Amino acid sequence: MTATTMSWSWSEYFPYPDYVGLIRMVVTDLPEYYRTEPSEGTFNELRKYSYITMDEVKTAVILAVVWTLVRTLLTVLIFKPVGRVLQLTKTNQTKMPESAWRFFFYLTSWSFVAWALLYNHSVIVRDPPKSFIGWSADMEIPWDIRLAYLIQGSYYLHGLATVLVLDVWRSDSMVLCMHHVLTLVLITLSYACRYHYIGLMVVLYHDFNDIFLEFSKCNVYFKDRGGKKYMIHEYIANASFAVFTLSWILMRMYLFPMKVLYNVLPATAKVYYHDHLPFGIECNSMMWLLMCLDIYWFVYIAIFLYKIFTKQLEEMEDIREDNKDDEATEIKAKSVPNGPTHEAPEPVTNGVVKETAAMNGNGLKKRHPAECS
């Protein structure tokens, strides 16, 4: 697919919302696909219709190690020293490097994916079924798409390892591990079976809001420094959270089902290609599982917003982690007679600052998904 000049059309980029029509298509189309194009068995079809080399697998593993090294270096040389220099609270010095790393990665990786799809392959975003034109199991993958896949696959391999080994274990960590495993399977399957354009569209619609989530969390951590409150960071965090919420609704809850789930259904995918397309059931099942995870996490965003509008934010519990005792101990230490002379910061309850109704960086939502898929 060669680079094309983007021509903007509202109807092409933002299809008319029709969730009922989507559900009806799923109910009728997938059974028809199963009846008319019986599978030879998933493993037999994998051998027949998928193609991936050991060199590509090795490169992804090496890049996963590279991401781990880059994260470690950034944490040791930049993120932690910044936390100490700014005199963040002890708890926030622990949390901030995780969010800073994810913000750095999502900003750079999503920008590359957006450039590849919206500039080099914009026709696919406007009309996704065109990604199946000339499909074959051994078709050539453009260099920019190949590089984007290596970056995404290696990152989620790295992410799975770090959730299990490096990151603080939280109540949603098991769900996050399931998300990373699902994402890795989708990345590998869509790449090996040459459904690469659809795979990167999933990244396009999923990773954008995570940039603003992590940026918002970083600003929450930066607000309390050296015993003082810097309210500019609260305003930035709240504005970023608003962008995060709106982009989640637009991209994950609207564009993902309308532009991806619609167009991976066999009947839609075959608008320009009429021969056998394998893995119709498998791909659709995993895509809908990803949609269920998006809805699962959106529930927590909705709860958070409800607490804001009903002025119950100070009573909201952060069910992801138990760090209340650590925060209370730290605040108490700052206010003991022989401690520092500055006043203790406003009490923190369940990960939410009461005084400002600002969200705590780890109380925004269950951690993200992500991904391509």
Short mmCIF file of C-alpha atoms in Angstrom, two decimals:
data_model
loop_
_atom_site.label_atom_id
_atom_site.label_comp_id
_atom_site.label_asym_id
_atom_site.label_seq_id
_atom_site.Cartn_x
_atom_site.Cartn_y
_atom_site.Cartn_z
CA MET A 1 0.00 0.00 0.00
CA THR A 2 1.58 3.29 -1.03
CA ALA A 3 1.41 6.58 0.78
CA THR A 4 -1.66 8.64 -0.03
CA THR A 5 -2.71 12.21 0.62
CA MET A 6 -5.33 12.37 3.37
CA SER A 7 -8.70 13.68 2.25
CA TRP A 8 -11.05 14.23 5.18
CA SER A 9 -14.61 12.98 5.20
CA TRP A 10 -16.73 12.89 8.37
CA SER A 11 -18.71 9.85 7.21
CA GLU A 12 -15.55 7.89 6.43
CA TYR A 13 -13.75 8.50 9.72
CA PHE A 14 -16.84 8.65 11.95
CA PRO A 15 -19.45 6.13 10.77
CA TYR A 16 -23.07 6.51 11.74
CA PRO A 17 -23.61 4.93 15.19
CA ASP A 18 -25.55 1.70 14.91
CA TYR A 19 -24.80 -0.66 17.80
CA VAL A 20 -28.03 -2.58 17.25
CA GLY A 21 -27.06 -3.24 13.64
CA LEU A 22 -23.65 -4.43 14.76
CA ILE A 23 -25.13 -6.94 17.22
CA ARG A 24 -27.56 -8.19 14.57
CA MET A 25 -24.70 -8.72 12.13
CA VAL A 26 -22.72 -10.68 14.70
CA VAL A 27 -25.70 -12.91 15.49
CA THR A 28 -26.40 -13.67 11.83
CA ASP A 29 -23.00 -13.41 10.13
CA LEU A 30 -20.78 -15.57 12.32
CA PRO A 31 -23.09 -18.63 12.30
CA GLU A 32 -23.38 -18.25 8.51
CA TYR A 33 -19.61 -18.07 8.19
CA TYR A 34 -19.25 -21.18 10.36
CA ARG A 35 -21.85 -23.03 8.25
CA THR A 36 -20.58 -22.08 4.80
CA GLU A 37 -16.84 -22.04 5.45
CA PRO A 38 -16.18 -24.83 7.92
CA SER A 39 -12.79 -24.58 9.55
CA GLU A 40 -10.12 -27.18 8.96
CA GLY A 41 -9.34 -26.86 12.63
CA THR A 42 -7.53 -23.93 14.21
CA PHE A 43 -4.14 -25.62 14.30
CA ASN A 44 -4.42 -26.89 10.73
CA GLU A 45 -5.39 -23.42 9.54
CA LEU A 46 -2.50 -21.91 11.48
CA ARG A 47 -0.09 -24.18 9.61
CA LYS A 48 -1.74 -23.41 6.28
CA TYR A 49 -2.57 -19.70 6.52
CA SER A 50 -0.05 -18.17 8.91
CA TYR A 51 3.53 -17.17 8.24
CA ILE A 52 6.05 -15.85 10.74
CA THR A 53 9.79 -16.44 10.87
CA MET A 54 11.96 -17.32 13.85
CA ASP A 55 14.03 -14.24 13.13
CA GLU A 56 10.95 -12.08 13.70
CA VAL A 57 10.19 -13.89 16.96
CA LYS A 58 13.79 -13.49 18.13
CA THR A 59 13.74 -9.79 17.24
CA ALA A 60 10.58 -9.28 19.29
CA VAL A 61 12.13 -11.04 22.31
CA ILE A 62 15.32 -8.97 22.00
CA LEU A 63 13.28 -5.76 21.77
CA ALA A 64 11.34 -6.81 24.90
CA VAL A 65 14.67 -7.02 26.74
CA VAL A 66 15.63 -3.64 25.27
CA TRP A 67 12.40 -2.06 26.58
CA THR A 68 13.17 -3.46 30.03
CA LEU A 69 16.67 -2.00 29.92
CA VAL A 70 15.38 1.37 28.64
CA ARG A 71 12.76 1.49 31.38
CA THR A 72 15.36 0.61 34.03
CA LEU A 73 17.79 3.26 32.79
CA LEU A 74 15.11 5.96 32.58
CA THR A 75 13.88 5.05 36.05
CA VAL A 76 17.32 5.05 37.66
CA LEU A 77 18.82 8.01 35.80
CA ILE A 78 15.82 10.31 35.33
CA PHE A 79 12.51 9.40 36.97
CA LYS A 80 13.71 8.57 40.49
CA PRO A 81 16.20 11.46 40.68
CA VAL A 82 13.44 13.85 39.55
CA GLY A 83 11.18 12.48 42.29
CA ARG A 84 13.88 13.04 44.91
CA VAL A 85 14.81 16.52 43.68
CA LEU A 86 11.16 17.59 43.65
CA GLN A 87 10.70 16.04 47.12
CA LEU A 88 7.68 13.95 46.18
CA THR A 89 6.11 11.90 48.93
CA LYS A 90 7.67 8.50 49.46
CA THR A 91 4.66 6.71 47.99
CA ASN A 92 4.55 8.96 44.94
CA GLN A 93 8.27 8.50 44.35
CA THR A 94 7.46 4.80 44.00
CA LYS A 95 4.44 5.28 41.73
CA MET A 96 5.63 8.10 39.48
CA PRO A 97 8.31 6.15 37.51
CA GLU A 98 5.72 3.57 36.37
CA SER A 99 3.39 6.23 34.97
CA ALA A 100 6.24 8.30 33.53
CA TRP A 101 7.55 5.26 31.63
CA ARG A 102 4.13 4.36 30.27
CA PHE A 103 3.48 7.97 29.25
CA PHE A 104 6.79 8.05 27.37
CA PHE A 105 6.11 4.77 25.58
CA TYR A 106 2.48 5.41 24.62
CA LEU A 107 3.25 8.89 23.36
CA THR A 108 6.04 7.68 21.06
CA SER A 109 4.52 4.37 19.95
CA TRP A 110 1.01 5.73 19.30
CA SER A 111 2.47 8.66 17.36
CA PHE A 112 4.31 6.25 15.08
CA VAL A 113 1.23 4.06 14.56
CA ALA A 114 -0.91 7.14 13.83
CA TRP A 115 1.65 8.38 11.30
CA ALA A 116 1.83 4.98 9.58
CA LEU A 117 -1.94 4.54 9.32
CA LEU A 118 -3.27 8.08 8.90
CA TYR A 119 -0.55 9.26 6.52
CA ASN A 120 0.85 6.22 4.70
CA HIS A 121 -2.28 4.05 4.69
CA SER A 122 -5.18 6.44 5.30
CA VAL A 123 -7.38 4.61 2.78
CA ILE A 124 -7.50 1.66 5.19
CA VAL A 125 -8.75 3.83 8.07
CA ARG A 126 -11.46 5.30 5.85
CA ASP A 127 -12.52 1.95 4.38
CA PRO A 128 -11.14 -0.97 6.48
CA PRO A 129 -12.34 -3.80 4.17
CA LYS A 130 -9.79 -2.57 1.61
CA SER A 131 -7.12 -4.06 3.88
CA PHE A 132 -8.17 -7.48 2.54
CA ILE A 133 -7.59 -6.60 -1.14
CA GLY A 134 -5.06 -9.06 -2.53
CA TRP A 135 -4.88 -10.93 0.76
CA SER A 136 -2.70 -14.03 0.94
CA ALA A 137 -1.02 -15.81 3.82
CA ASP A 138 2.45 -14.83 2.58
CA MET A 139 1.73 -11.30 1.31
CA GLU A 140 4.44 -8.70 1.90
CA ILE A 141 3.97 -6.44 4.92
CA PRO A 142 5.04 -2.78 4.46
CA TRP A 143 8.13 -1.81 6.45
CA ASP A 144 6.34 0.76 8.64
CA ILE A 145 3.62 -1.71 9.59
CA ARG A 146 6.23 -4.39 10.30
CA LEU A 147 8.18 -2.03 12.56
CA ALA A 148 5.02 -0.95 14.38
CA TYR A 149 4.18 -4.60 15.04
CA LEU A 150 7.65 -5.36 16.40
CA ILE A 151 7.38 -2.37 18.74
CA GLN A 152 3.92 -3.31 19.97
CA GLY A 153 4.54 -7.04 20.34
CA SER A 154 7.82 -6.59 22.18
CA TYR A 155 6.32 -3.95 24.48
CA TYR A 156 3.47 -6.19 25.62
CA LEU A 157 5.87 -9.08 26.11
CA HIS A 158 7.95 -6.72 28.26
CA GLY A 159 4.77 -5.48 29.97
CA LEU A 160 3.64 -8.98 30.92
CA ALA A 161 7.02 -9.68 32.52
CA THR A 162 7.11 -6.38 34.40
CA VAL A 163 3.58 -6.79 35.80
CA LEU A 164 4.67 -10.13 37.23
CA VAL A 165 8.12 -9.04 38.41
CA LEU A 166 8.70 -5.26 38.62
CA ASP A 167 5.40 -3.41 39.11
CA VAL A 168 3.48 -3.06 42.37
CA TRP A 169 0.90 -5.86 42.50
CA ARG A 170 -2.63 -4.45 42.54
CA SER A 171 -6.09 -5.92 42.65
CA ASP A 172 -6.46 -5.66 38.88
CA SER A 173 -3.01 -7.03 38.06
CA MET A 174 -4.41 -10.44 37.15
CA VAL A 175 -6.87 -8.80 34.74
CA LEU A 176 -3.99 -6.79 33.32
CA CYS A 177 -1.99 -9.99 32.78
CA MET A 178 -4.98 -11.48 30.95
CA HIS A 179 -5.15 -8.33 28.82
CA HIS A 180 -1.46 -8.58 27.93
CA VAL A 181 -1.77 -12.27 27.03
CA LEU A 182 -4.84 -11.55 24.86
CA THR A 183 -3.05 -8.65 23.21
CA LEU A 184 0.02 -10.76 22.46
CA VAL A 185 -2.14 -13.47 20.92
CA LEU A 186 -3.97 -10.91 18.77
CA ILE A 187 -0.75 -9.22 17.72
CA THR A 188 0.89 -12.51 16.78
CA LEU A 189 -2.17 -13.91 15.00
CA SER A 190 -2.98 -10.75 13.06
CA TYR A 191 0.64 -10.38 11.97
CA ALA A 192 1.16 -14.03 11.04
CA CYS A 193 -2.13 -14.20 9.15
CA ARG A 194 -1.59 -10.85 7.40
CA TYR A 195 -4.48 -9.05 9.08
CA HIS A 196 -1.96 -6.39 10.03
CA TYR A 197 -3.95 -3.28 9.08
CA ILE A 198 -6.85 -4.30 11.29
CA GLY A 199 -4.42 -5.08 14.10
CA LEU A 200 -2.88 -1.62 14.01
CA MET A 201 -6.30 0.01 13.88
CA VAL A 202 -6.94 -1.60 17.25
CA VAL A 203 -3.78 0.09 18.56
CA LEU A 204 -4.85 3.40 17.01
CA TYR A 205 -8.16 3.37 18.87
CA HIS A 206 -6.88 1.95 22.16
CA ASP A 207 -3.58 3.59 23.04
CA PHE A 208 -4.40 7.26 22.53
CA ASN A 209 -6.35 7.72 25.77
CA ASP A 210 -3.62 5.98 27.77
CA ILE A 211 -1.26 8.86 26.93
CA PHE A 212 -3.55 11.23 28.84
CA LEU A 213 -4.21 8.80 31.67
CA GLU A 214 -0.52 8.45 32.47
CA PHE A 215 0.11 12.18 32.00
CA SER A 216 -2.73 12.91 34.41
CA LYS A 217 -1.35 10.51 36.99
CA CYS A 218 2.13 12.04 36.75
CA ASN A 219 0.68 15.47 37.49
CA VAL A 220 -1.17 14.12 40.50
CA TYR A 221 2.14 12.80 41.84
CA PHE A 222 3.83 16.15 41.19
CA LYS A 223 1.21 18.14 43.12
CA ASP A 224 2.54 17.41 46.63
CA ARG A 225 6.19 18.45 46.74
CA GLY A 226 8.28 19.29 49.76
CA GLY A 227 5.23 19.61 51.99
CA LYS A 228 3.55 22.13 49.68
CA LYS A 229 0.72 21.83 47.19
CA TYR A 230 1.20 23.06 43.63
CA MET A 231 -2.34 23.43 42.36
CA ILE A 232 -1.31 23.95 38.73
CA HIS A 233 -0.69 20.21 38.58
CA GLU A 234 -4.22 19.50 39.79
CA TYR A 235 -5.67 21.65 37.01
CA ILE A 236 -3.49 19.91 34.42
CA ALA A 237 -4.39 16.49 35.84
CA ASN A 238 -8.12 17.22 35.75
CA ALA A 239 -7.93 18.57 32.18
CA SER A 240 -5.94 15.53 31.09
CA PHE A 241 -8.42 13.21 32.77
CA ALA A 242 -11.24 14.92 30.89
CA VAL A 243 -9.44 14.29 27.59
CA PHE A 244 -8.78 10.71 28.67
CA THR A 245 -12.48 10.11 29.39
CA LEU A 246 -13.74 11.70 26.18
CA SER A 247 -11.16 9.87 24.07
CA TRP A 248 -12.09 6.57 25.74
CA ILE A 249 -15.75 7.09 24.84
CA LEU A 250 -14.95 8.18 21.28
CA MET A 251 -12.23 5.67 20.41
CA ARG A 252 -12.82 2.55 22.49
CA MET A 253 -16.58 2.64 22.89
CA TYR A 254 -17.48 4.04 19.46
CA LEU A 255 -14.78 3.89 16.78
CA PHE A 256 -13.40 0.51 17.84
CA PRO A 257 -16.76 -1.31 17.49
CA MET A 258 -17.90 0.74 14.47
CA LYS A 259 -14.62 0.68 12.51
CA VAL A 260 -13.05 -2.60 13.64
CA LEU A 261 -15.69 -4.99 15.01
CA TYR A 262 -17.94 -4.19 12.05
CA ASN A 263 -15.18 -4.75 9.54
CA VAL A 264 -13.71 -8.00 10.84
CA LEU A 265 -17.07 -9.71 10.39
CA PRO A 266 -16.70 -12.05 7.39
CA ALA A 267 -19.52 -10.48 5.37
CA THR A 268 -17.98 -7.01 5.69
CA ALA A 269 -14.39 -8.18 5.25
CA LYS A 270 -15.34 -9.79 1.93
CA VAL A 271 -16.59 -6.61 0.28
CA TYR A 272 -13.40 -6.54 -1.83
CA TYR A 273 -12.17 -10.12 -1.34
CA HIS A 274 -14.34 -13.15 -2.07
CA ASP A 275 -12.22 -16.21 -1.34
CA HIS A 276 -11.72 -17.96 1.99
CA LEU A 277 -10.60 -15.78 4.90
CA PRO A 278 -9.48 -18.00 7.79
CA PHE A 279 -9.93 -17.46 11.54
CA GLY A 280 -13.25 -15.65 11.25
CA ILE A 281 -14.57 -17.13 14.49
CA GLU A 282 -11.27 -16.88 16.37
CA CYS A 283 -10.52 -13.27 15.44
CA ASN A 284 -14.03 -12.06 16.15
CA SER A 285 -14.15 -13.86 19.51
CA MET A 286 -10.90 -12.27 20.68
CA MET A 287 -11.93 -8.83 19.43
CA TRP A 288 -15.19 -9.03 21.37
CA LEU A 289 -13.33 -10.20 24.45
CA LEU A 290 -11.20 -7.07 24.12
CA MET A 291 -14.39 -5.02 23.87
CA CYS A 292 -15.65 -6.63 27.08
CA LEU A 293 -12.42 -5.59 28.83
CA ASP A 294 -12.94 -2.02 27.57
CA ILE A 295 -16.44 -2.01 29.04
CA TYR A 296 -15.14 -3.56 32.28
CA TRP A 297 -12.62 -0.74 32.75
CA PHE A 298 -15.08 1.94 31.62
CA VAL A 299 -17.30 1.02 34.55
CA TYR A 300 -14.62 2.35 36.89
CA ILE A 301 -14.36 5.58 34.92
CA ALA A 302 -18.15 5.98 35.15
CA ILE A 303 -18.09 5.34 38.90
CA PHE A 304 -15.38 7.95 39.32
CA LEU A 305 -17.37 10.53 37.35
CA TYR A 306 -20.51 9.71 39.31
CA LYS A 307 -18.65 10.39 42.57
CA ILE A 308 -17.54 13.76 41.21
CA PHE A 309 -21.00 14.89 40.13
CA THR A 310 -22.67 13.69 43.35
CA LYS A 311 -19.89 15.21 45.51
CA GLN A 312 -19.04 11.84 47.03
CA LEU A 313 -15.48 11.75 45.75
CA GLU A 314 -13.92 11.79 49.21
CA GLU A 315 -15.70 8.53 50.03
CA MET A 316 -14.53 6.70 46.93
CA GLU A 317 -12.25 3.76 47.71
CA ASP A 318 -9.28 2.84 45.59
CA ILE A 319 -9.91 -0.87 45.22
CA ARG A 320 -6.74 -1.43 43.23
CA GLU A 321 -4.26 -1.31 46.08
CA ASP A 322 -3.84 -1.03 49.83
CA ASN A 323 -1.51 1.87 50.42
CA LYS A 324 -3.63 3.81 52.90
CA ASP A 325 -1.50 2.80 55.85
CA ASP A 326 1.68 3.86 54.08
CA GLU A 327 0.18 7.25 53.22
CA ALA A 328 -1.14 7.73 56.75
CA THR A 329 2.23 6.81 58.24
CA GLU A 330 4.02 9.25 55.96
CA ILE A 331 1.64 12.09 56.73
CA LYS A 332 1.82 11.39 60.45
CA ALA A 333 5.62 11.42 60.32
CA LYS A 334 5.54 14.90 58.82
CA SER A 335 3.40 16.23 61.67
CA VAL A 336 5.16 14.75 64.76
CA PRO A 337 6.67 17.27 67.21
CA ASN A 338 10.29 16.68 66.19
CA GLY A 339 9.54 16.35 62.50
CA PRO A 340 9.77 18.96 59.75
CA THR A 341 8.20 22.32 60.51
CA HIS A 342 5.91 22.45 57.48
CA GLU A 343 2.29 21.45 57.79
CA ALA A 344 1.18 17.99 56.82
CA PRO A 345 -0.67 17.84 53.52
CA GLU A 346 -4.43 17.54 53.44
CA PRO A 347 -5.55 14.03 54.47
CA VAL A 348 -5.69 11.43 51.78
CA THR A 349 -8.41 8.83 51.95
CA ASN A 350 -8.54 5.82 49.69
CA GLY A 351 -6.35 7.41 47.06
CA VAL A 352 -8.35 10.63 46.65
CA VAL A 353 -7.40 14.11 47.90
CA LYS A 354 -10.40 15.40 49.83
CA GLU A 355 -9.67 19.11 49.62
CA THR A 356 -9.49 19.40 45.87
CA ALA A 357 -11.65 16.54 44.65
CA ALA A 358 -8.76 15.61 42.35
CA MET A 359 -8.31 12.00 41.49
CA ASN A 360 -5.37 10.05 42.78
CA GLY A 361 -3.17 8.80 39.99
CA ASN A 362 -3.97 5.18 40.69
CA GLY A 363 -7.66 5.69 41.35
CA LEU A 364 -8.68 6.73 37.85
CA LYS A 365 -9.40 3.32 36.41
CA LYS A 366 -8.29 -0.22 36.25
CA ARG A 367 -5.12 -0.20 34.27
CA HIS A 368 -5.36 -0.16 30.47
CA PRO A 369 -5.50 -2.02 27.63
CA ALA A 370 -4.34 -2.05 25.32
CA GLU A 371 -3.72 -2.83 22.56
CA CYS A 372 -3.21 -3.87 19.49
CA SER A 373 -4.37 -6.33 18.96
#
